[in-house]
C-alpha positions as a printed Julia matrix, in Angstrom:
208×3 Matrix{Float64}:
  22.53   30.18   -4.21
  20.69   30.62   -0.98
  17.23   31.24   -3.16
  17.84   28.56   -5.38
  18.39   25.74   -2.41
  15.09   27.47   -0.62
  13.06   27.05   -4.0
  14.41   23.31   -4.07
  13.49   22.43   -0.66
   9.9    24.39   -0.86
   8.98   22.46   -3.84
  10.22   19.15   -1.89
   8.09   19.97    0.98
   5.01   20.2    -0.87
   5.38   16.54   -2.12
   6.23   15.34    1.51
   3.07   16.81    3.44
   2.11   13.17    4.44
   4.84   13.17    6.87
   4.51   14.07   10.41
   5.3    17.6    10.86
   8.27   17.26   13.14
   9.71   14.56   10.72
   8.83   16.98    7.89
  10.66   20.05    9.4
  13.7    17.33   10.1
  13.83   16.18    6.38
  13.77   20.14    5.06
  15.96   21.33    7.47
  18.77   18.55    6.6
  18.74   18.89    2.96
  18.79   22.9     3.0
  21.91   22.84    5.05
  23.15   20.02    2.57
  22.65   22.05   -0.2
  24.27   25.13    1.26
  27.19   23.2     2.48
  27.73   21.5    -0.94
  27.62   24.95   -2.68
  25.8    24.05   -5.8
  25.82   26.63   -8.61
  22.62   25.84  -10.33
  19.45   23.86   -9.99
  20.54   21.47  -12.52
  23.41   20.42  -10.55
  21.18   19.73   -7.42
  19.03   17.67  -10.06
  21.98   15.92  -11.16
  23.16   14.85   -7.52
  19.66   14.63   -5.89
  16.93   14.27   -8.57
  13.96   16.44   -8.95
  12.14   17.37   -5.75
   9.57   15.08   -6.83
  11.87   12.08   -7.46
  13.65   12.7    -4.0
  10.52   13.0    -2.24
   9.66    9.48   -3.53
  12.87    8.22   -2.24
  12.43    9.77    1.22
   9.01    8.56    1.53
  10.14    4.89    0.53
  12.93    4.84    2.91
  10.41    6.17    5.44
   8.26    3.38    4.81
  11.02    0.7     5.02
  10.67    0.95    8.86
   7.38   -1.53    9.9
   6.85    1.55   12.52
   6.76    4.3    10.21
   3.62    5.69    8.5
   2.55    8.48    6.69
  -0.87    8.7     8.27
  -1.29    9.25   12.11
  -0.63    6.05   14.23
  -3.67    3.78   15.14
  -3.61    0.52   17.1
  -6.4    -0.88   15.42
  -5.79   -3.79   12.61
  -7.55   -1.68   10.11
  -5.53    1.14   10.41
  -1.99   -1.24   10.13
  -3.37   -2.7     6.97
  -3.74    0.75    5.36
  -0.3     1.85    7.01
   1.04   -1.59    5.23
  -0.73   -0.62    1.77
   0.87    3.1     2.14
   4.18    1.44    2.76
   4.23   -0.87   -0.1
   2.86    2.32   -2.55
   5.67    4.61   -1.3
   8.36    1.88   -1.66
   7.25    1.01   -5.09
   7.44    4.78   -6.03
  11.14    4.91   -4.68
  12.32    1.86   -6.34
  11.05    3.11   -9.78
  12.84    6.54   -9.31
  16.39    4.99   -8.86
  17.6     3.11  -11.88
  18.77   -0.29   -9.75
  15.13   -0.39   -8.65
  13.49   -0.31  -11.95
  13.72   -4.11  -12.62
  12.55   -5.22   -8.96
   9.86   -2.28   -9.25
   8.5    -4.23  -12.4
   8.41   -7.6   -10.8
   6.86   -6.47   -7.79
   4.14   -4.31   -9.5
   3.4    -7.57  -11.58
   3.13   -9.55   -8.25
   1.16   -7.0    -6.73
  -1.25   -7.28   -9.58
  -1.56  -10.95   -9.58
  -2.29  -10.54   -5.33
  -4.76   -7.84   -5.78
  -6.71  -10.23   -8.72
  -6.92  -12.72   -6.32
  -8.24  -10.74   -3.53
 -10.65   -9.48   -6.11
 -11.82  -12.94   -7.19
 -12.31  -14.03   -3.27
 -14.78  -11.16   -2.42
 -16.43  -11.46   -5.77
 -17.12  -15.23   -5.24
 -17.97  -14.47   -1.67
 -20.63  -11.84   -2.44
 -21.6   -13.99   -5.38
 -22.58  -16.88   -3.22
 -24.4   -14.53   -0.45
 -26.34  -13.01   -3.12
 -27.47  -16.76   -4.69
 -28.22  -18.33   -1.11
 -30.44  -14.99   -0.48
 -31.96  -15.34   -3.98
 -32.69  -19.02   -3.11
 -34.18  -17.97    0.01
 -36.45  -15.49   -1.52
 -37.6   -17.72   -3.94
 -38.41  -20.91   -1.5
 -40.24  -18.86    0.83
 -43.55  -18.45   -1.25
 -43.36  -22.21   -1.94
 -43.75  -22.79    1.71
 -47.39  -21.7     1.29
 -48.21  -23.89   -1.98
 -49.01  -27.52   -2.39
 -45.05  -28.28   -2.34
 -44.56  -26.76    0.81
 -42.01  -29.67    1.87
 -39.78  -28.79   -1.15
 -39.85  -24.99    0.01
 -38.77  -25.72    3.49
 -35.91  -28.13    1.79
 -34.73  -24.93    0.01
 -35.28  -22.39    2.71
 -33.02  -24.87    4.93
 -30.32  -24.91    2.28
 -30.48  -21.17    1.71
 -30.06  -20.58    5.51
 -27.37  -22.83    5.96
 -25.53  -21.27    2.99
 -26.04  -17.82    4.17
 -24.89  -18.86    8.0
 -21.6   -20.53    6.18
 -20.83  -17.42    3.84
 -20.88  -15.13    7.1
 -19.04  -17.47    9.3
 -16.28  -17.54    6.81
 -16.22  -13.99    5.73
 -14.3   -12.91    8.79
 -11.75  -15.26    7.57
 -11.59  -13.81    4.31
 -10.73  -10.71    5.57
  -8.24  -11.84    7.9
  -6.26  -13.6     5.15
  -6.43  -10.79    3.07
  -5.13   -8.49    6.06
  -2.41  -11.26    6.63
  -1.55  -11.38    2.79
  -1.21   -7.58    2.77
   1.03   -7.15    5.82
   3.17  -10.29    4.51
   3.42   -8.65    1.19
   4.7    -5.24    3.14
   7.15   -7.05    5.14
   8.74   -8.62    2.03
   8.62   -5.65   -0.13
  10.49   -3.72    2.95
  13.02   -6.18    2.99
  13.55   -5.95   -0.9
  13.69   -2.46   -0.49
  16.23   -2.15    2.25
  18.51   -4.13    0.14
  18.2    -2.16   -2.86
  18.44    1.29   -1.25
  21.54   -0.11    0.64
  22.81   -0.9    -3.03
  22.08    2.25   -4.03
  24.06    3.95   -1.41
  27.08    1.54   -1.45
  27.11    2.51   -5.24
  27.07    6.26   -4.49
  29.79    5.84   -1.82
  32.46    4.25   -4.18
  31.81    6.73   -6.72
């Protein structure tokens, strides 16, 4: 039995390498003791109770991501790192929800919702880049006109292009701020929903 438990925990460990080494050690030690105390007789009995190592790892990482301060990457005070941490949290919680029966309907709803959000973000980025390139193109074509008989028209379009470029560059930081805010808000919402689902799962297990 010890060999079966060790093999299961070793396989579980390979799926949890994103955790902090200390946390990884604690998790592996906990499940190793749990398997030995439960006195399972076969790998099938373990997987019937806990799932496969991959499924259990997804649940662990999802529950780990439910805390706003928990992260599978090194802590970093910068906003970019926080956004990356939120994306990781969303990813692991989704995997965890998909690994339990009660979470599958919510997984589908959240997946569609996230797909719409990322489509919206993509549209915002594409429109911003398209506007910037359009104004640059106008500027490039207007500059030679300044040195022709229609110099006034050239100056007019150069002015329009420069104002447009300035406008886009001024609002570009707002776009990134909005995207970060949207990702952060979505992560908080998914964490909240995830807590309810995993709490429901634990209550269901306790009643069995």
